[in-house]
Steps between C-alpha positions, in 0.01 A plus 500: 500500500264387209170491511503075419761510811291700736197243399736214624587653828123578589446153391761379714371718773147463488595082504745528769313756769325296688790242568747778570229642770470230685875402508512906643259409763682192647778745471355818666356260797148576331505867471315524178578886492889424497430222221324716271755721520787219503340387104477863392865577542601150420266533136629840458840381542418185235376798248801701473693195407255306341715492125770303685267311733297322268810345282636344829261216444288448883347894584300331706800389734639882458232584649458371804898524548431871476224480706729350779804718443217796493338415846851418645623859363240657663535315851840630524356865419217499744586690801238341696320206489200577698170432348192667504246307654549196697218327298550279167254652262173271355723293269301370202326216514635163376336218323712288729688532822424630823477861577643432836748281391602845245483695702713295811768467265515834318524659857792258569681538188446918574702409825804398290789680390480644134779291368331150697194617373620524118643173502206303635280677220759403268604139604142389578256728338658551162665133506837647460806284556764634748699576209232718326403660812922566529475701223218667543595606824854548379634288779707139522317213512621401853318856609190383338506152665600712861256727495224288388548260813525717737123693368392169509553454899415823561122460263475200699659650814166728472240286325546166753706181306201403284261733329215231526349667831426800225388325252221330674 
């Protein structure tokens, strides 16, 4: 890769980082440690195909399509899905929000399955329309719309009907 290329994929990094990291953390249930990791790979991934990448037009989109095929790869490769400590770590500190509030709902969205998980992110975190999220999840629409019901119920199974009681 040229040196005016590799300039436009730190660029495009350096920009992009911070969004992709906190799309991995919704993801990961709020294991930072997992995230980190879940922006290296999907970065280093970006890199090695960077030429083609950046002619398609939206890298930013790549991205976090690779970011979701990435963490869903690496669900299906885990051989256990224990976790290390039963505690969220100190999440940083918002210049809005709640920390309880975070916190209540990154513990319940940790509770999901990976795939219910990646399509709440997706749907209602990245404003994704079930047909983006589809492909990004390389599923049928229908799957998208089925699977994002029924984490629905079960978030609200969990968190009460109403998330008002938290936010107060």
């Amino acid at each position: 890769m040229g040196s005016a290329q590799e300039r436009e994929f730190l660029d495009f990094a350096a920009a992009r980082a911070g969004h992709l990291y906190r799309s991995a953390c919704l993801l990961t249930g709020g294991d930072t440690h997992r995230a980190e990791d879940l922006v290296q790979e999907t970065l280093g991934r970006m890199f090695v195909t960077w030429r083609r990448i950046h002619q398609v037009g939206n890298p930013a989109g790549y991205a976090q399509t690779v970011l979701v095929r990435t963490f869903l790869s690496q669900q299906r490769r885990r051989s256990s899905t224990e976790r290390p400590t039963g505690e969220f770590p100190d999440l940083p500190q918002s210049r809005q929000g709640d920390p309880l509030l975070r916190l209540t709902l990154l513990e319940a969205l940790a509770g999901l399955r990976p795939k219910d998980r990646a399509v709440l992110v997706l749907r209602y975190w990245e404003d994704r329309s079930v047909a983006e999220t589809a492909t990004a999840m390389e599923v049928s629409e229908n799957a998208v719309r089925t699977r994002c019901v029924r984490a629905l119920d079960k978030l609200r199974s969990v968190l009460g009907g109403s998330l008002a009681e938290y936010a107060s």
